[in-house]
CSV table of N, CA and C in Angstrom, one decimal:
chain,number,residue,atom,x,y,z
A,1,GLN,N,96.6,123.8,71.2
A,1,GLN,CA,98.2,123.8,70.5
A,1,GLN,C,99.0,122.7,70.9
A,2,VAL,N,98.8,122.3,72.4
A,2,VAL,CA,99.3,121.3,73.4
A,2,VAL,C,98.5,120.2,73.3
A,3,GLN,N,98.5,119.1,72.8
A,3,GLN,CA,98.0,117.8,73.2
A,3,GLN,C,98.7,116.9,74.1
A,4,LEU,N,97.7,116.6,75.3
A,4,LEU,CA,98.4,115.5,76.3
A,4,LEU,C,97.8,114.1,76.3
A,5,VAL,N,98.7,113.2,75.8
A,5,VAL,CA,97.7,111.6,75.8
A,5,VAL,C,98.4,111.0,77.2
A,6,GLU,N,97.5,110.5,78.0
A,6,GLU,CA,97.7,109.6,79.1
A,6,GLU,C,97.7,108.2,78.9
A,7,SER,N,98.5,107.4,79.6
A,7,SER,CA,98.1,105.9,79.5
A,7,SER,C,98.7,105.5,80.7
A,8,GLY,N,98.2,104.2,80.9
A,8,GLY,CA,99.1,103.5,82.2
A,8,GLY,C,97.9,103.2,83.5
A,9,GLY,N,96.6,103.7,83.1
A,9,GLY,CA,95.6,103.3,84.3
A,9,GLY,C,94.8,102.1,84.2
A,10,GLY,N,94.6,101.7,85.4
A,10,GLY,CA,93.7,100.4,85.2
A,10,GLY,C,93.5,100.0,86.6
A,11,LEU,N,93.3,98.6,86.8
A,11,LEU,CA,92.7,98.1,88.0
A,11,LEU,C,94.0,97.5,88.7
A,12,VAL,N,94.2,98.0,90.2
A,12,VAL,CA,94.9,97.1,90.9
A,12,VAL,C,94.6,96.8,92.1
A,13,GLN,N,95.4,96.0,92.7
A,13,GLN,CA,95.0,95.7,94.4
A,13,GLN,C,95.5,96.6,95.4
A,14,ALA,N,95.0,96.8,96.2
A,14,ALA,CA,95.6,97.7,97.4
A,14,ALA,C,97.2,97.1,97.6
A,15,GLY,N,98.1,98.1,97.8
A,15,GLY,CA,99.7,98.1,98.1
A,15,GLY,C,100.3,97.6,96.8
A,16,GLY,N,99.4,97.5,95.5
A,16,GLY,CA,100.4,97.4,94.1
A,16,GLY,C,100.7,98.7,93.6
A,17,SER,N,101.4,98.8,92.3
A,17,SER,CA,102.0,99.7,91.8
A,17,SER,C,101.2,100.0,90.4
A,18,LEU,N,101.4,101.0,90.0
A,18,LEU,CA,101.2,101.6,88.6
A,18,LEU,C,101.8,102.8,88.1
A,19,ARG,N,102.1,102.9,86.8
A,19,ARG,CA,103.1,104.0,86.6
A,19,ARG,C,102.1,104.6,85.2
A,20,LEU,N,101.7,105.9,85.1
A,20,LEU,CA,101.1,106.6,84.5
A,20,LEU,C,102.1,107.4,83.4
A,21,SER,N,101.8,107.6,82.2
A,21,SER,CA,102.5,108.4,80.9
A,21,SER,C,101.6,109.3,80.7
A,22,CYS,N,102.1,110.3,80.3
A,22,CYS,CA,101.8,111.7,79.8
A,22,CYS,C,102.6,111.7,78.6
A,23,VAL,N,102.4,112.0,77.4
A,23,VAL,CA,103.1,112.2,76.0
A,23,VAL,C,102.3,113.5,75.8
A,24,ALA,N,103.5,114.7,75.5
A,24,ALA,CA,102.8,116.0,75.0
A,24,ALA,C,103.2,115.9,73.7
A,25,SER,N,102.3,116.6,72.4
A,25,SER,CA,102.7,116.7,71.6
A,25,SER,C,102.1,118.1,70.9
A,26,GLY,N,102.4,118.7,69.8
A,26,GLY,CA,102.1,120.0,69.2
A,26,GLY,C,103.5,121.2,69.8
A,27,ARG,N,102.9,122.4,69.9
A,27,ARG,CA,103.7,123.6,70.1
A,27,ARG,C,104.1,123.4,71.6
A,28,THR,N,105.2,122.1,72.0
A,28,THR,CA,105.5,121.9,73.4
A,28,THR,C,107.0,122.9,73.6
A,29,GLY,N,106.9,123.2,74.7
A,29,GLY,CA,108.6,123.7,74.8
A,29,GLY,C,108.9,123.3,76.3
A,30,SER,N,110.3,123.9,76.9
A,30,SER,CA,110.5,123.7,78.1
A,30,SER,C,109.9,124.8,78.9
A,31,SER,N,109.4,125.8,78.3
A,31,SER,CA,108.8,126.8,79.0
A,31,SER,C,107.3,126.1,80.0
A,32,TYR,N,106.7,125.0,79.3
A,32,TYR,CA,105.8,124.5,80.2
A,32,TYR,C,106.4,123.6,81.7
A,33,ARG,N,105.5,123.7,82.5
A,33,ARG,CA,105.8,122.9,83.5
A,33,ARG,C,104.7,121.8,83.7
A,34,MET,N,104.8,120.7,84.0
A,34,MET,CA,104.0,119.7,84.4
A,34,MET,C,103.5,119.3,85.4
A,35,GLY,N,102.2,119.0,85.7
A,35,GLY,CA,101.7,118.2,86.9
A,35,GLY,C,100.5,117.4,87.0
A,36,TRP,N,100.1,116.7,87.9
A,36,TRP,CA,99.2,115.7,88.1
A,36,TRP,C,98.2,116.1,88.9
A,37,PHE,N,97.1,115.7,88.5
A,37,PHE,CA,95.7,116.0,89.2
A,37,PHE,C,94.8,114.9,89.3
A,38,ARG,N,94.0,114.6,90.2
A,38,ARG,CA,93.2,113.5,90.2
A,38,ARG,C,91.8,113.9,90.6
A,39,GLN,N,90.7,113.3,90.2
A,39,GLN,CA,89.4,113.7,90.5
A,39,GLN,C,88.7,112.1,91.1
A,40,PRO,N,88.8,111.7,92.1
A,40,PRO,CA,87.6,110.9,92.9
A,40,PRO,C,86.3,110.6,92.3
A,41,PRO,N,85.4,110.0,92.5
A,41,PRO,CA,84.3,109.7,91.9
A,41,PRO,C,83.5,110.4,93.1
A,42,GLY,N,82.7,111.5,92.1
A,42,GLY,CA,81.9,112.5,93.2
A,42,GLY,C,82.6,113.3,94.0
A,43,LYS,N,83.7,113.7,93.6
A,43,LYS,CA,84.4,114.6,94.7
A,43,LYS,C,85.2,115.6,93.3
A,44,GLU,N,85.5,116.9,93.8
A,44,GLU,CA,86.1,117.8,93.4
A,44,GLU,C,88.0,117.1,92.9
A,45,ARG,N,88.2,117.9,91.8
A,45,ARG,CA,89.7,117.5,91.1
A,45,ARG,C,90.7,118.0,92.1
A,46,GLU,N,91.7,117.1,92.4
A,46,GLU,CA,92.4,117.8,93.6
A,46,GLU,C,93.9,117.4,93.1
A,47,PHE,N,95.1,118.4,93.5
A,47,PHE,CA,96.2,118.6,92.9
A,47,PHE,C,97.0,117.1,93.7
A,48,VAL,N,97.6,116.5,92.8
A,48,VAL,CA,98.6,115.5,93.3
A,48,VAL,C,100.3,115.4,93.3
A,49,ALA,N,100.7,116.1,92.1
A,49,ALA,CA,102.2,116.6,92.1
A,49,ALA,C,102.4,117.3,90.7
A,50,ALA,N,103.5,117.7,91.1
A,50,ALA,CA,104.0,118.7,89.8
A,50,ALA,C,105.2,119.2,90.4
A,51,PHE,N,106.0,119.6,88.8
A,51,PHE,CA,107.1,120.6,89.0
A,51,PHE,C,107.1,121.8,89.2
A,52,SER,N,107.8,122.6,89.8
A,52,SER,CA,108.0,123.9,90.2
A,52,SER,C,108.7,124.6,88.9
A,53,TRP,N,108.8,125.8,89.2
A,53,TRP,CA,109.4,126.5,88.3
A,53,TRP,C,111.0,126.2,88.1
A,54,THR,N,111.6,125.9,89.1
A,54,THR,CA,112.8,125.1,89.1
A,54,THR,C,113.1,123.9,88.4
A,55,GLY,N,112.0,123.3,88.5
A,55,GLY,CA,111.9,121.7,88.6
A,55,GLY,C,112.1,121.0,89.6
A,56,SER,N,112.0,121.7,90.7
A,56,SER,CA,111.9,120.7,92.1
A,56,SER,C,110.2,120.2,92.0
A,57,THR,N,110.3,119.2,92.9
A,57,THR,CA,109.0,118.5,92.7
A,57,THR,C,108.1,118.9,94.2
A,58,TYR,N,107.1,118.6,93.9
A,58,TYR,CA,105.9,119.0,94.7
A,58,TYR,C,104.9,118.1,94.8
A,59,TYR,N,104.4,117.5,96.1
A,59,TYR,CA,103.4,116.6,96.3
A,59,TYR,C,102.3,116.8,97.3
A,60,ALA,N,100.9,116.5,97.2
A,60,ALA,CA,99.9,116.4,98.1
A,60,ALA,C,100.3,115.3,99.4
A,61,ASP,N,99.8,116.0,100.2
A,61,ASP,CA,100.3,115.3,101.5
A,61,ASP,C,99.8,114.0,101.6
A,62,SER,N,98.8,113.8,100.7
A,62,SER,CA,98.0,112.2,100.5
A,62,SER,C,98.9,111.4,99.9
A,63,VAL,N,99.9,111.7,99.0
A,63,VAL,CA,100.7,110.9,98.2
A,63,VAL,C,102.1,110.8,98.6
A,64,LYS,N,102.2,112.0,99.3
A,64,LYS,CA,104.0,112.3,99.4
A,64,LYS,C,104.3,111.0,100.1
A,65,GLY,N,105.6,110.6,99.4
A,65,GLY,CA,106.2,109.2,99.9
A,65,GLY,C,105.7,108.0,99.1
A,66,ARG,N,105.0,108.0,98.3
A,66,ARG,CA,104.4,106.8,97.5
A,66,ARG,C,104.3,107.1,96.2
A,67,PHE,N,104.2,108.3,95.4
A,67,PHE,CA,104.1,108.9,94.1
A,67,PHE,C,105.2,109.4,94.0
A,68,THR,N,105.8,109.4,92.6
A,68,THR,CA,106.7,109.9,92.3
A,68,THR,C,106.7,110.7,90.9
A,69,ILE,N,106.5,112.0,90.8
A,69,ILE,CA,106.9,112.7,89.1
A,69,ILE,C,107.9,112.6,88.8
A,70,SER,N,108.0,112.2,87.4
A,70,SER,CA,109.4,112.5,86.7
A,70,SER,C,108.8,112.8,85.3
A,71,ARG,N,110.0,113.0,84.4
A,71,ARG,CA,110.0,113.4,82.6
A,71,ARG,C,111.1,112.8,82.4
A,72,ASP,N,110.7,112.8,81.0
A,72,ASP,CA,111.7,112.6,80.1
A,72,ASP,C,111.5,113.6,78.7
A,73,ASN,N,112.5,114.5,78.8
A,73,ASN,CA,112.3,115.7,77.9
A,73,ASN,C,112.5,115.1,76.6
A,74,ALA,N,113.5,114.2,76.4
A,74,ALA,CA,113.6,113.5,75.0
A,74,ALA,C,112.4,113.1,74.3
A,75,LYS,N,111.4,112.7,75.1
A,75,LYS,CA,110.5,111.8,74.8
A,75,LYS,C,109.2,112.7,74.9
A,76,ASN,N,109.4,113.7,75.6
A,76,ASN,CA,108.2,114.8,76.1
A,76,ASN,C,107.3,114.0,76.8
A,77,THR,N,108.0,113.4,77.7
A,77,THR,CA,106.6,112.4,78.2
A,77,THR,C,107.0,112.7,79.9
A,78,VAL,N,105.7,112.8,80.5
A,78,VAL,CA,105.8,113.1,82.2
A,78,VAL,C,105.4,111.8,82.6
A,79,TYR,N,105.9,111.0,83.7
A,79,TYR,CA,105.5,110.2,84.6
A,79,TYR,C,104.9,110.4,86.1
A,80,LEU,N,103.9,109.5,86.4
A,80,LEU,CA,103.8,109.4,87.9
A,80,LEU,C,103.8,108.1,88.2
A,81,GLN,N,104.7,107.7,89.1
A,81,GLN,CA,105.2,106.5,89.6
A,81,GLN,C,104.3,106.3,91.0
A,82,MET,N,103.1,105.5,91.3
A,82,MET,CA,102.4,105.4,92.2
A,82,MET,C,102.6,103.6,92.7
A,83,ASN,N,103.0,104.0,94.0
A,83,ASN,CA,103.4,102.8,94.9
A,83,ASN,C,102.5,102.9,96.2
A,84,SER,N,102.6,101.6,96.5
A,84,SER,CA,101.5,101.5,97.9
A,84,SER,C,100.4,102.0,97.8
A,85,LEU,N,99.5,101.5,96.6
A,85,LEU,CA,98.2,102.1,95.9
A,85,LEU,C,97.1,101.8,97.5
A,86,LYS,N,96.6,102.7,97.8
A,86,LYS,CA,95.3,102.6,98.3
A,86,LYS,C,94.0,102.8,97.8
A,87,PRO,N,93.0,102.0,98.4
A,87,PRO,CA,91.6,102.4,97.6
A,87,PRO,C,91.3,103.6,97.8
A,88,GLU,N,91.6,104.7,98.7
A,88,GLU,CA,91.4,106.0,98.5
A,88,GLU,C,92.2,106.8,97.3
A,89,ASP,N,93.0,106.1,96.7
A,89,ASP,CA,93.5,106.4,95.3
A,89,ASP,C,92.9,106.5,94.2
A,90,THR,N,91.9,105.6,94.4
A,90,THR,CA,90.9,105.3,93.1
A,90,THR,C,90.4,107.1,92.5
A,91,ALA,N,90.6,107.2,91.3
A,91,ALA,CA,90.3,108.6,90.7
A,91,ALA,C,90.7,108.2,89.1
A,92,VAL,N,90.2,109.3,88.7
A,92,VAL,CA,90.8,109.7,87.3
A,92,VAL,C,91.7,110.4,87.5
A,93,TYR,N,93.1,110.1,86.8
A,93,TYR,CA,94.0,111.0,87.1
A,93,TYR,C,94.5,111.8,85.7
A,94,TYR,N,94.6,113.0,85.8
A,94,TYR,CA,94.9,113.8,84.5
A,94,TYR,C,96.4,114.6,84.7
A,95,CYS,N,97.0,114.5,83.4
A,95,CYS,CA,98.0,115.3,83.4
A,95,CYS,C,97.7,116.9,82.8
A,96,ALA,N,98.7,117.3,83.0
A,96,ALA,CA,98.4,119.1,82.7
A,96,ALA,C,99.7,119.8,82.5
A,97,ALA,N,99.5,121.1,81.8
A,97,ALA,CA,100.7,121.9,81.4
A,97,ALA,C,100.2,123.1,81.7
A,98,ARG,N,101.3,123.9,82.2
A,98,ARG,CA,101.1,125.5,82.6
A,98,ARG,C,102.4,126.0,82.4
A,99,LEU,N,102.3,127.1,82.2
A,99,LEU,CA,103.4,128.3,82.0
A,99,LEU,C,104.1,128.6,83.3
A,100,PRO,N,105.4,129.0,83.5
A,100,PRO,CA,106.0,129.3,84.7
A,100,PRO,C,105.4,130.5,85.3
A,101,GLY,N,105.5,130.5,86.7
A,101,GLY,CA,104.9,131.7,87.2
A,101,GLY,C,103.7,131.6,87.8
A,102,ARG,N,102.8,130.5,87.5
A,102,ARG,CA,101.9,130.2,88.1
A,102,ARG,C,101.6,129.2,88.8
A,103,SER,N,101.0,129.4,89.7
A,103,SER,CA,100.8,128.1,91.3
A,103,SER,C,100.6,127.0,90.5
A,104,TYR,N,101.7,125.9,91.5
A,104,TYR,CA,101.5,124.5,90.8
A,104,TYR,C,100.6,123.8,91.3
A,105,TYR,N,99.9,124.2,92.3
A,105,TYR,CA,98.9,123.6,93.2
A,105,TYR,C,97.4,123.7,92.7
A,106,ARG,N,97.3,124.8,91.9
A,106,ARG,CA,95.7,125.4,91.2
A,106,ARG,C,95.6,124.8,89.7
A,107,ASP,N,94.6,124.1,89.4
A,107,ASP,CA,93.9,123.5,88.6
A,107,ASP,C,93.9,124.8,87.5
A,108,ASP,N,93.2,125.8,88.0
A,108,ASP,CA,93.1,126.7,87.2
A,108,ASP,C,94.3,127.7,86.3
A,109,ASN,N,95.1,127.4,87.0
A,109,ASN,CA,96.9,127.7,86.2
A,109,ASN,C,97.0,126.9,85.0
A,110,TYR,N,96.5,125.8,84.8
A,110,TYR,CA,97.0,125.1,83.6
A,110,TYR,C,96.4,125.2,82.6
A,111,ASP,N,96.9,125.4,81.5
A,111,ASP,CA,96.5,125.5,80.3
A,111,ASP,C,95.9,124.4,79.4
A,112,TYR,N,96.6,123.2,79.7
A,112,TYR,CA,96.4,122.0,78.7
A,112,TYR,C,96.0,120.8,79.5
A,113,TRP,N,95.5,119.9,79.3
A,113,TRP,CA,94.9,118.7,79.9
A,113,TRP,C,94.6,117.6,79.1
A,114,GLY,N,95.2,116.3,79.6
A,114,GLY,CA,94.8,115.2,79.1
A,114,GLY,C,93.7,114.7,79.3
A,115,GLN,N,93.2,113.8,78.5
A,115,GLN,CA,91.9,113.3,78.7
A,115,GLN,C,91.6,112.5,80.1
A,116,GLY,N,92.6,112.1,80.8
A,116,GLY,CA,92.1,111.5,81.8
A,116,GLY,C,92.4,110.0,81.8
A,117,THR,N,93.0,109.1,83.0
A,117,THR,CA,93.3,107.7,82.8
A,117,THR,C,92.3,107.2,84.4
A,118,GLN,N,91.6,106.3,84.0
A,118,GLN,CA,91.2,105.8,85.2
A,118,GLN,C,92.3,104.7,86.1
A,119,VAL,N,92.2,105.0,87.2
A,119,VAL,CA,93.0,104.3,88.1
A,119,VAL,C,91.9,103.6,89.4
A,120,THR,N,92.1,102.4,89.3
A,120,THR,CA,91.1,101.7,90.3
A,120,THR,C,91.7,100.9,91.2
A,121,VAL,N,91.9,101.0,92.7
A,121,VAL,CA,92.4,100.4,93.4
A,121,VAL,C,91.5,99.5,94.4
A,122,SER,N,91.2,98.0,94.5
A,122,SER,CA,90.5,97.3,95.0
A,122,SER,C,91.2,96.8,96.1
A,123,LEU,N,90.5,96.5,96.8
A,123,LEU,CA,90.9,95.4,98.4
A,123,LEU,C,91.7,94.1,97.9
């Protein structure tokens, strides 16, 4: 019922920046909370950033201080601004939606997922 479409991925050199966008459509509402996950090549999907029940932002230690999650409710869009990118940030990035009351850091708790967008950081 909720469709998430991501964009903004691509190839960037280390130290560069990218902004990912995720547009939600369908039966969306303010009851949903958004998060970002990523899956490096050959590895498990991991938490990146998310909004809490109250709208506070939380980040994985690996990206804190470099990445920023934000949203534009009027556009039904969530963003992930990625600065000071490192080669280890290379991954497929996913946006996801969950209902409040579920842990933001667990991918099992997210009900809807985007298709993923590839981010590649070169030296």
